[in-house]
Amino acid sequence: MNKRLRTGAIATAGVAAVAAAAILLPNANASTDQPAAPKTLSAHSATQLATSLKADLGDQSAGWYLDSSNGHLVMNVLSEDDAASVKAKGAVAKVVQNSMTALKSGAQTLRDNASVPGTAWSIDPKTNKIVVVADRTVTGAKMATLTKTTNGMGEGMVTVKRSQGEFKRYDGGDAGSAAGGAAGSAAGGAGDAAGGAGDAAGGAGDAAGGAGDAAGGAGDAAGGAGDAAGGAGDAAGGAGDAAGGAGDAAGGAGDAAGGAGDGGAGGGEQAAGPIGGSAIFGGNARCSLGFNVTVKGAPAFLTAGHCGNDSKTWTADQGGSQPLGTVSDSQFPKTDFALVTYDDANAQPQSAVDLQNGSTQEITKAAEAAVGMKVQRSGSTTGLSDGTVTGLDATVNYGNGDIVNGLIQTDVCAEPGDSGGAMFSEDSAVGLTSGGSGDCTAGGETFFQPVTDALKATGAEIGAGGGGAGGDAGGDDAAAGGKGAGGGDAGAGNAGAGNAGAGNAGAGNAGAGNAGAGNAGAGAGDPGAGAQDPGAAGGDALN
């Protein structure tokens, strides 16, 4: 009897324990299996996390991209097990069909069997496919070759699109000075206007010569040089040569000083040199500077390789009177970068990009591109444009055997003359403009050489150090000691240079600034009530 009771009691206790476990276990599982919420990441942080996850996944990795709408890293995986591990580390997991190994193999198939001029392809992790773009020249037998190859790869691997444009490199010919890039000489003929200034900056001319009409109350010079100071006219509005690179107003500094005038950069006698997006000239070609770098401490800059092939030497002006540097390494085709060493071993060009509005973006490092990354491009033809990275490991066939691999594909526009120009994301260097189809009116696809690859190949480092280019170009009085922007004596105190020439006129305040008037009459007596600060209305308002 007692034995039966004991057995019953034990059985009852066992049932109770099982029931309790049944209640507790689901809750325990819920607490440990709950996936972490996706992290909101910067492009740099997302790249770091993606690199770590790729190493963990090995050949099960299938690419990744940034969801710019929420800052999430989306990692492509091949199984639910891999998805769980990705989610646990704060990324969004997407189970897809094609591994990165398979996609790269498909790209190689295209290179082997469909190397048709006018085609480009890249890996798009968003669709988990290879996206092929055929420009308008791909017709007849060329289109048949492409179609045969892509049909053999299957719809799950490749997508074919057409472009209304034609793939081409974006180097330009003799297309004017394009100073500052965005407006060139066309912005109201800013040459004479922004200098009003012209002669004033170089040697005082009408504006500085005893203040001329300026001292009388705003004749030609007191008007801040007519359109330039009076209301900024075309010169202040569009910048032209004056706004972009100081043009004639900066006493001939033009593109050489990247908008800073010969004596304006950093306030000393030494020019700062051009910065990313500035026009550079070699032979009959015009390209754009990418990024200032150093190689074993020596100053240099990166641009496109097809530009480096165009000319061995490069200058800051179309006439060739302002030498910059000599090509020390140029790679094109296959890749597309060139390293140009500054002729002046003591040059200290600023590590920055011209934002084409009188300001600059400091560049402190290089970054790998990521699909979904927001980027900007600065070039000497079209100025500043922005957009998004749309593909990686792109191949472009420009024709004539010019095939480039490993490029970054974007929807950022560009045009001839922008080649070599800087593509960047905040303070990170990302790419060098290579080519594409379309323009900044119709849009299109544009391809960039990864900066990280160029740096590795050349041993260069981002960040040339040294003085600033742009801003107020060395302060209110660019020459401080009464020197004109062109280097000679202004002949009238601060009239020739100071605020009239390079100071705030040619570079700092985009051509109008305090040009011509303002302090134009300084040193020549009282400029008169009518000329007291005519630059304030048109010049300083641009800041």
Coordinates of C-alpha atoms in Angstrom, one line a residue:
M1 CA 0.0 0.0 0.0
N2 CA 2.7 2.5 1.0
K3 CA 4.7 1.4 -2.0
R4 CA 1.7 2.1 -4.3
L5 CA 1.3 5.6 -2.8
R6 CA 4.9 6.4 -3.2
T7 CA 4.8 5.3 -6.9
G8 CA 1.7 7.4 -7.4
A9 CA 3.3 10.5 -5.8
I10 CA 6.4 10.1 -7.9
A11 CA 4.3 9.8 -11.1
T12 CA 2.3 12.9 -10.2
A13 CA 5.4 14.9 -9.5
G14 CA 6.8 13.8 -12.9
V15 CA 3.7 14.9 -14.7
A16 CA 3.8 18.3 -13.0
A17 CA 7.5 18.7 -14.0
V18 CA 6.8 17.9 -17.6
A19 CA 3.9 20.3 -17.6
A20 CA 6.1 23.1 -16.1
A21 CA 8.8 22.4 -18.7
A22 CA 6.2 22.6 -21.5
I23 CA 5.2 26.0 -20.2
L24 CA 8.8 27.3 -19.7
L25 CA 10.5 25.9 -22.8
P26 CA 8.6 28.0 -25.4
N27 CA 9.4 31.1 -23.5
A28 CA 13.1 30.1 -23.2
N29 CA 13.2 29.4 -27.0
A30 CA 11.6 32.8 -27.7
S31 CA 14.2 34.7 -25.8
T32 CA 17.2 33.0 -27.4
D33 CA 15.9 32.7 -31.0
Q34 CA 14.7 36.3 -31.3
P35 CA 16.8 37.9 -34.1
A36 CA 18.5 41.2 -33.4
A37 CA 17.1 44.2 -35.1
P38 CA 19.1 45.4 -38.1
K39 CA 21.7 48.0 -37.3
T40 CA 21.6 51.4 -38.9
L41 CA 25.0 51.9 -40.4
S42 CA 27.2 54.4 -42.2
A43 CA 28.7 53.4 -45.5
H44 CA 32.0 52.9 -43.8
S45 CA 30.6 50.8 -41.0
A46 CA 28.5 48.7 -43.4
T47 CA 31.6 47.9 -45.4
Q48 CA 33.4 46.8 -42.3
L49 CA 30.6 44.5 -41.2
A50 CA 30.1 43.2 -44.8
T51 CA 33.8 42.3 -44.9
S52 CA 33.6 40.4 -41.7
L53 CA 30.4 38.5 -42.8
K54 CA 32.0 37.7 -46.2
A55 CA 34.9 36.1 -44.4
D56 CA 32.5 34.0 -42.2
L57 CA 30.4 32.9 -45.2
G58 CA 33.2 32.0 -47.5
D59 CA 32.0 30.6 -50.9
Q60 CA 28.4 30.9 -49.5
S61 CA 28.6 34.7 -49.9
A62 CA 26.5 36.1 -52.7
G63 CA 27.2 39.9 -52.4
W64 CA 25.8 42.7 -50.4
Y65 CA 24.5 46.2 -50.7
L66 CA 23.4 49.2 -48.7
D67 CA 19.7 50.0 -48.3
S68 CA 20.1 53.8 -48.3
S69 CA 16.5 54.4 -47.3
N70 CA 17.2 53.0 -43.8
G71 CA 21.0 52.5 -43.5
H72 CA 20.7 48.7 -43.4
L73 CA 23.3 46.3 -44.7
V74 CA 21.6 43.7 -46.9
M75 CA 23.7 40.5 -47.2
N76 CA 22.9 37.9 -49.9
V77 CA 23.1 34.3 -48.6
L78 CA 22.4 30.9 -50.1
S79 CA 20.6 29.2 -47.1
E80 CA 18.4 29.9 -44.1
D81 CA 21.1 28.7 -41.8
D82 CA 23.4 31.4 -43.2
A83 CA 20.6 33.9 -43.0
A84 CA 20.3 33.3 -39.2
S85 CA 24.0 34.0 -38.6
V86 CA 23.8 37.2 -40.7
K87 CA 20.8 38.5 -38.8
A88 CA 22.4 37.8 -35.5
K89 CA 25.2 40.3 -36.4
G90 CA 22.8 43.1 -37.3
A91 CA 22.5 42.8 -41.0
V92 CA 19.4 42.0 -43.2
A93 CA 19.7 38.5 -44.8
K94 CA 18.3 37.8 -48.3
V95 CA 18.3 34.2 -49.5
V96 CA 19.2 34.2 -53.3
Q97 CA 20.0 31.8 -56.0
N98 CA 23.4 32.8 -57.4
S99 CA 26.6 32.8 -55.4
M100 CA 29.2 35.4 -56.0
T101 CA 31.5 32.7 -57.4
A102 CA 28.8 31.8 -60.0
L103 CA 28.2 35.5 -60.8
K104 CA 31.9 36.1 -61.4
S105 CA 32.1 32.9 -63.5
G106 CA 29.2 34.3 -65.6
A107 CA 31.1 37.6 -66.1
Q108 CA 34.0 35.7 -67.4
T109 CA 31.8 33.9 -69.9
L110 CA 30.8 37.3 -71.2
R111 CA 34.4 38.4 -71.5
D112 CA 35.2 35.2 -73.4
N113 CA 32.3 35.0 -75.7
A114 CA 30.6 38.4 -76.0
S115 CA 33.4 41.0 -75.9
V116 CA 31.4 43.3 -78.2
P117 CA 32.3 47.0 -78.5
G118 CA 29.6 49.2 -77.0
T119 CA 28.7 46.8 -74.2
A120 CA 29.2 46.9 -70.4
W121 CA 28.2 44.6 -67.6
S122 CA 28.4 44.5 -63.8
I123 CA 27.3 42.5 -60.9
D124 CA 24.1 43.8 -59.3
P125 CA 23.6 42.3 -55.8
K126 CA 20.2 43.9 -55.5
T127 CA 18.9 41.6 -58.3
N128 CA 21.5 38.9 -57.7
K129 CA 22.3 39.0 -61.5
I130 CA 24.8 40.2 -64.0
V131 CA 23.3 43.3 -65.7
V132 CA 24.5 43.8 -69.3
V133 CA 24.0 47.2 -71.0
A134 CA 24.3 47.5 -74.8
D135 CA 24.6 50.9 -76.3
R136 CA 23.0 52.2 -79.5
T137 CA 25.9 50.9 -81.6
V138 CA 25.2 47.3 -80.7
T139 CA 23.1 46.1 -83.6
G140 CA 23.1 43.3 -86.2
A141 CA 25.8 40.7 -85.8
K142 CA 27.1 42.3 -82.6
M143 CA 23.7 42.1 -81.0
A144 CA 23.3 38.5 -82.2
T145 CA 26.6 37.5 -80.6
L146 CA 25.5 39.1 -77.3
T147 CA 22.1 37.5 -77.4
K148 CA 23.5 34.1 -78.1
T149 CA 25.8 34.3 -75.1
T150 CA 23.3 35.7 -72.6
N151 CA 20.6 33.2 -73.7
G152 CA 23.0 30.4 -72.9
M153 CA 23.5 31.7 -69.4
G154 CA 19.8 31.7 -68.5
E155 CA 17.4 34.3 -67.3
G156 CA 18.2 33.6 -63.6
M157 CA 21.8 34.7 -64.2
V158 CA 21.7 37.8 -66.5
T159 CA 19.6 40.7 -67.6
V160 CA 20.2 42.7 -70.8
K161 CA 19.3 46.4 -71.1
R162 CA 19.7 49.0 -73.9
S163 CA 21.3 52.4 -73.6
Q164 CA 20.3 55.3 -75.9
G165 CA 23.8 56.7 -75.6
E166 CA 27.2 55.4 -76.8
F167 CA 30.0 54.3 -74.4
K168 CA 33.0 56.5 -74.6
R169 CA 35.8 57.8 -72.5
Y170 CA 35.3 61.2 -71.0
D171 CA 38.5 63.0 -71.9
G172 CA 37.9 66.2 -73.9
G173 CA 39.7 68.1 -76.6
D174 CA 40.4 71.8 -76.8
A175 CA 37.2 72.9 -75.2
G176 CA 38.2 76.2 -73.8
S177 CA 39.7 76.7 -70.4
A178 CA 36.7 75.4 -68.5
A179 CA 38.1 77.1 -65.5
G180 CA 36.5 75.9 -62.3
G181 CA 34.6 73.5 -64.5
A182 CA 31.0 74.4 -64.4
A183 CA 30.8 77.5 -66.5
G184 CA 34.0 78.1 -68.4
S185 CA 34.2 81.3 -70.3
A186 CA 30.5 81.2 -71.1
A187 CA 29.4 82.6 -67.8
G188 CA 28.8 86.1 -69.1
G189 CA 32.3 86.5 -70.4
A190 CA 33.4 86.9 -66.8
G191 CA 37.0 87.6 -67.9
D192 CA 36.7 91.4 -68.0
A193 CA 33.7 91.6 -65.8
A194 CA 35.1 89.8 -62.8
G195 CA 38.2 91.6 -62.8
G196 CA 36.8 94.7 -63.5
A197 CA 39.3 93.3 -61.9
G198 CA 41.1 92.0 -65.0
D199 CA 43.7 94.7 -65.2
A200 CA 43.1 95.6 -61.5
A201 CA 44.4 92.3 -60.3
G202 CA 47.5 92.1 -62.4
G203 CA 48.9 95.5 -62.2
A204 CA 46.2 97.8 -61.1
G205 CA 45.1 98.9 -64.5
D206 CA 42.0 101.1 -64.6
A207 CA 40.7 99.9 -61.3
A208 CA 43.8 100.5 -59.3
G209 CA 45.5 103.3 -61.1
G210 CA 44.8 106.0 -58.6
A211 CA 41.3 104.6 -58.2
G212 CA 40.4 106.3 -61.5
D213 CA 36.7 106.6 -61.8
A214 CA 36.3 104.5 -58.6
A215 CA 37.5 107.3 -56.4
G216 CA 35.1 109.6 -58.2
G217 CA 32.1 107.5 -57.1
A218 CA 31.8 104.4 -59.0
G219 CA 32.9 104.8 -62.6
D220 CA 34.0 101.7 -64.3
A221 CA 36.0 100.4 -61.3
A222 CA 33.7 101.6 -58.5
G223 CA 31.0 99.6 -60.0
G224 CA 33.1 96.7 -58.8
A225 CA 33.8 96.4 -62.5
G226 CA 30.4 96.9 -63.8
D227 CA 28.5 93.8 -63.7
A228 CA 30.9 92.0 -61.3
A229 CA 30.4 94.2 -58.2
G230 CA 27.2 96.0 -59.1
G231 CA 24.9 93.0 -58.8
A232 CA 27.4 90.3 -59.6
G233 CA 26.1 90.2 -63.2
D234 CA 27.0 87.1 -65.1
A235 CA 30.4 86.9 -63.4
A236 CA 29.0 86.6 -59.9
G237 CA 26.1 84.5 -60.9
G238 CA 27.7 81.9 -63.0
A239 CA 31.2 82.2 -61.9
G240 CA 32.8 81.5 -65.3
D241 CA 36.6 81.8 -65.3
A242 CA 36.6 84.0 -62.3
A243 CA 34.5 81.8 -60.0
G244 CA 36.0 78.5 -60.9
G245 CA 39.7 79.2 -61.2
A246 CA 40.1 82.9 -60.8
G247 CA 40.5 83.4 -64.5
D248 CA 42.0 86.7 -65.6
A249 CA 40.8 88.3 -62.4
A250 CA 43.2 86.3 -60.2
G251 CA 46.2 87.7 -62.1
G252 CA 46.7 84.7 -64.3
A253 CA 46.6 82.2 -61.5
G254 CA 43.6 80.7 -63.2
D255 CA 43.4 76.9 -63.0
A256 CA 46.9 76.6 -61.6
A257 CA 45.8 77.7 -58.1
G258 CA 42.6 75.8 -58.3
G259 CA 40.8 79.0 -57.6
A260 CA 43.3 80.4 -55.2
G261 CA 45.4 82.8 -57.2
D262 CA 49.2 82.6 -57.3
G263 CA 49.7 84.1 -53.9
G264 CA 46.4 83.3 -52.3
A265 CA 46.7 79.7 -51.2
G266 CA 47.5 79.6 -47.5
G267 CA 48.4 83.2 -47.6
G268 CA 52.0 82.6 -48.7
E269 CA 53.9 83.1 -51.9
Q270 CA 53.7 79.3 -52.8
A271 CA 50.7 78.2 -54.8
A272 CA 48.5 75.5 -53.3
G273 CA 47.9 73.8 -56.6
P274 CA 44.7 72.5 -58.0
I275 CA 42.4 70.1 -56.2
G276 CA 39.9 67.4 -57.2
G277 CA 37.7 68.3 -60.1
S278 CA 40.1 71.0 -61.4
A279 CA 40.8 71.2 -65.1
I280 CA 44.1 69.9 -66.3
F281 CA 45.6 70.1 -69.8
G282 CA 47.9 67.9 -71.7
G283 CA 48.7 68.3 -75.4
N284 CA 45.3 68.6 -77.1
A285 CA 43.4 66.9 -74.3
R286 CA 41.6 68.3 -71.3
C287 CA 40.8 66.1 -68.3
S288 CA 40.1 66.6 -64.6
L289 CA 42.3 66.1 -61.5
G290 CA 41.1 63.2 -59.3
F291 CA 42.8 63.3 -55.9
N292 CA 46.0 64.8 -54.5
V293 CA 48.2 62.1 -53.0
T294 CA 51.8 61.5 -51.8
V295 CA 54.2 58.8 -52.9
K296 CA 57.0 58.3 -50.4
G297 CA 56.4 61.9 -49.3
A298 CA 56.5 63.4 -52.8
P299 CA 53.4 65.3 -54.0
A300 CA 51.4 63.8 -56.9
F301 CA 47.8 63.4 -58.1
L302 CA 45.6 60.7 -59.6
T303 CA 43.6 61.0 -62.8
A304 CA 42.4 58.6 -65.5
G305 CA 44.8 56.3 -67.2
H306 CA 43.5 57.2 -70.7
C307 CA 44.3 60.8 -69.8
G308 CA 47.8 59.8 -68.8
N309 CA 48.2 58.1 -72.2
D310 CA 47.1 61.2 -74.0
S311 CA 50.0 63.3 -72.7
K312 CA 53.2 62.8 -70.6
T313 CA 53.1 66.3 -69.1
W314 CA 50.1 68.3 -67.7
T315 CA 49.5 71.9 -67.0
A316 CA 46.9 74.0 -65.2
D317 CA 46.1 76.1 -68.2
Q318 CA 45.3 75.4 -71.8
G319 CA 48.2 77.5 -73.1
G320 CA 50.8 75.4 -71.1
S321 CA 52.3 78.3 -69.2
Q322 CA 51.5 76.8 -65.8
P323 CA 53.2 73.4 -65.6
L324 CA 51.8 70.9 -63.0
G325 CA 53.5 67.6 -63.3
T326 CA 54.8 64.6 -65.3
V327 CA 53.1 61.2 -65.6
S328 CA 55.0 58.6 -63.7
D329 CA 52.6 55.7 -64.2
S330 CA 49.6 55.3 -66.6
Q331 CA 47.5 52.2 -66.9
F332 CA 44.9 51.9 -69.7
P333 CA 43.2 49.7 -70.9
K334 CA 42.4 46.8 -68.5
T335 CA 42.4 49.4 -65.7
D336 CA 42.1 53.2 -65.9
F337 CA 44.4 55.3 -63.6
A338 CA 47.4 57.5 -63.9
L339 CA 49.8 58.9 -61.3
V340 CA 51.2 62.4 -62.1
T341 CA 54.1 63.6 -60.0
Y342 CA 54.2 67.4 -59.3
D343 CA 57.1 69.1 -61.0
D344 CA 57.6 71.2 -57.8
A345 CA 58.8 68.7 -55.2
N346 CA 58.0 71.2 -52.5
A347 CA 54.3 71.7 -53.6
Q348 CA 51.8 71.1 -50.8
P349 CA 48.4 70.7 -52.7
Q350 CA 45.4 70.4 -50.5
S351 CA 43.7 67.0 -50.2
A352 CA 40.3 68.2 -51.2
V353 CA 37.6 68.3 -53.9
D354 CA 36.2 71.4 -55.5
L355 CA 32.4 71.6 -54.8
Q356 CA 32.1 74.1 -57.6
N357 CA 30.4 76.7 -55.4
G358 CA 33.3 78.4 -53.8
S359 CA 33.8 75.7 -51.1
T360 CA 35.7 72.4 -50.9
Q361 CA 35.3 69.0 -49.4
E362 CA 38.3 67.7 -47.4
I363 CA 39.4 64.2 -48.4
T364 CA 41.0 62.2 -45.6
K365 CA 40.8 58.6 -46.7
A366 CA 39.9 56.1 -49.5
A367 CA 36.9 53.8 -49.3
E368 CA 35.6 50.8 -51.2
A369 CA 32.5 51.4 -53.2
A370 CA 29.3 49.6 -52.3
V371 CA 26.1 49.2 -54.3
G372 CA 23.6 51.7 -52.8
M373 CA 26.3 54.1 -51.6
K374 CA 25.5 57.8 -52.2
V375 CA 28.3 59.5 -54.1
Q376 CA 29.3 62.8 -55.7
R377 CA 31.5 63.6 -58.7
S378 CA 33.4 66.8 -59.5
G379 CA 34.7 67.5 -63.0
S380 CA 36.0 70.3 -65.1
T381 CA 33.1 70.2 -67.6
T382 CA 29.9 69.6 -65.7
G383 CA 30.9 70.6 -62.2
L384 CA 29.3 68.7 -59.3
S385 CA 26.8 65.9 -59.7
D386 CA 25.5 63.2 -57.4
G387 CA 24.0 59.8 -57.6
T388 CA 24.3 56.2 -56.4
V389 CA 26.6 53.3 -57.0
T390 CA 24.6 50.7 -59.0
G391 CA 27.1 47.9 -59.8
L392 CA 30.5 46.6 -59.0
D393 CA 33.3 44.7 -60.9
A394 CA 32.0 46.3 -64.1
T395 CA 33.6 45.7 -67.6
V396 CA 33.3 48.3 -70.3
N397 CA 34.2 47.8 -73.9
Y398 CA 34.9 51.3 -75.4
G399 CA 35.8 49.8 -78.8
N400 CA 39.2 49.7 -80.6
G401 CA 40.4 47.1 -78.1
D402 CA 39.9 49.5 -75.1
I403 CA 38.3 47.2 -72.6
V404 CA 38.5 48.1 -68.9
N405 CA 37.6 45.7 -66.0
G406 CA 36.9 46.1 -62.3
L407 CA 35.1 49.4 -62.6
I408 CA 32.4 50.9 -60.4
Q409 CA 29.1 51.6 -62.2
T410 CA 26.9 54.5 -61.2
D411 CA 24.0 56.6 -62.3
V412 CA 26.0 59.8 -61.9
C413 CA 26.3 61.8 -65.1
A414 CA 29.5 63.0 -66.8
E415 CA 30.7 64.5 -70.1
P416 CA 33.9 64.8 -72.1
G417 CA 36.5 66.7 -70.0
D418 CA 35.3 65.1 -66.7
S419 CA 37.7 62.1 -67.2
G420 CA 39.9 61.5 -64.2
G421 CA 37.7 63.7 -61.9
A422 CA 37.0 62.8 -58.3
M423 CA 34.1 60.6 -57.2
F424 CA 33.8 60.7 -53.4
S425 CA 31.5 60.0 -50.5
E426 CA 31.7 62.6 -47.8
D427 CA 35.5 62.7 -46.9
S428 CA 36.3 59.4 -48.6
A429 CA 37.9 59.1 -52.1
V430 CA 36.0 56.4 -54.0
G431 CA 36.6 56.6 -57.8
L432 CA 38.2 58.3 -60.8
T433 CA 35.9 59.1 -63.7
S434 CA 36.5 56.8 -66.7
G435 CA 33.6 57.0 -69.2
G436 CA 30.1 56.0 -69.9
S437 CA 27.1 56.8 -72.1
G438 CA 24.7 59.7 -72.1
D439 CA 25.3 63.2 -70.6
C440 CA 24.1 65.5 -67.8
T441 CA 21.0 66.3 -69.8
A442 CA 19.7 62.9 -70.8
G443 CA 21.5 60.9 -68.0
G444 CA 23.0 57.5 -68.5
E445 CA 25.6 55.2 -67.0
T446 CA 29.0 56.3 -65.8
F447 CA 32.0 54.1 -64.8
F448 CA 34.8 54.8 -62.4
Q449 CA 38.2 53.3 -61.6
P450 CA 38.3 52.3 -57.9
V451 CA 40.7 54.6 -56.0
T452 CA 41.7 51.9 -53.6
D453 CA 43.0 49.8 -56.5
A454 CA 45.0 52.8 -57.9
L455 CA 46.5 53.5 -54.5
K456 CA 47.6 49.9 -54.1
A457 CA 49.1 49.7 -57.6
T458 CA 51.1 53.0 -57.2
G459 CA 52.0 52.9 -53.5
A460 CA 50.3 56.3 -53.2
E461 CA 48.5 57.6 -50.1
I462 CA 45.5 59.9 -49.9
G463 CA 46.2 63.2 -48.2
A464 CA 48.9 65.5 -49.6
G465 CA 48.8 67.8 -46.7
G466 CA 49.6 71.5 -47.0
G467 CA 47.7 74.7 -47.6
G468 CA 44.2 75.3 -48.4
A469 CA 42.8 76.1 -51.8
G470 CA 39.6 78.0 -52.1
G471 CA 37.7 79.6 -49.2
D472 CA 39.0 83.2 -48.9
A473 CA 42.2 82.3 -50.6
G474 CA 44.5 83.4 -47.9
G475 CA 42.4 86.1 -46.3
D476 CA 41.2 89.6 -47.2
D477 CA 44.5 90.8 -48.5
A478 CA 45.9 88.0 -50.6
A479 CA 49.2 89.6 -51.2
A480 CA 49.4 91.4 -47.8
G481 CA 52.5 93.3 -48.7
G482 CA 50.9 95.3 -51.6
K483 CA 51.7 92.6 -54.2
G484 CA 49.3 92.2 -57.1
A485 CA 47.8 88.8 -57.7
G486 CA 50.1 88.5 -60.7
G487 CA 53.1 88.9 -58.4
G488 CA 54.1 92.5 -59.2
D489 CA 53.4 95.7 -57.2
A490 CA 49.8 96.7 -57.4
G491 CA 50.8 100.3 -57.5
A492 CA 48.1 101.4 -55.1
G493 CA 48.3 99.8 -51.7
N494 CA 45.7 97.0 -51.7
A495 CA 44.1 98.0 -54.9
G496 CA 45.7 95.6 -57.3
A497 CA 45.6 92.5 -55.2
G498 CA 44.1 92.7 -51.7
N499 CA 40.4 92.3 -52.1
A500 CA 40.4 93.4 -55.7
G501 CA 42.4 90.6 -57.3
A502 CA 43.1 87.2 -55.9
G503 CA 42.1 87.8 -52.3
N504 CA 38.3 87.6 -52.3
A505 CA 37.9 88.4 -56.0
G506 CA 39.3 85.7 -58.1
A507 CA 38.9 82.8 -55.8
G508 CA 37.5 83.3 -52.3
N509 CA 34.3 85.1 -53.1
A510 CA 33.8 83.9 -56.7
G511 CA 34.8 86.8 -58.8
A512 CA 32.6 89.4 -57.4
G513 CA 33.5 89.4 -53.7
N514 CA 35.0 92.7 -52.9
A515 CA 36.4 93.0 -56.4
G516 CA 37.3 96.1 -58.1
A517 CA 35.4 98.3 -55.7
G518 CA 35.3 97.6 -52.0
N519 CA 38.9 98.1 -51.2
A520 CA 39.8 98.8 -54.8
G521 CA 40.5 102.3 -54.1
A522 CA 42.4 101.7 -50.9
G523 CA 45.7 103.4 -51.0
A524 CA 44.5 105.9 -53.6
G525 CA 42.7 108.1 -51.2
D526 CA 39.0 108.1 -50.3
P527 CA 37.2 106.0 -52.9
G528 CA 34.1 108.1 -52.5
A529 CA 30.8 107.4 -50.9
G530 CA 29.5 105.7 -54.0
A531 CA 32.3 103.1 -54.0
Q532 CA 32.6 102.5 -50.3
D533 CA 31.8 98.8 -50.4
P534 CA 30.1 98.0 -53.7
G535 CA 31.3 94.5 -53.4
A536 CA 29.1 93.8 -50.5
A537 CA 26.0 93.8 -52.6
G538 CA 27.2 91.3 -55.2
G539 CA 30.3 89.7 -53.7
D540 CA 29.8 88.9 -50.1
A541 CA 26.2 87.9 -50.8
L542 CA 27.7 84.9 -52.6
N543 CA 29.3 83.4 -49.5

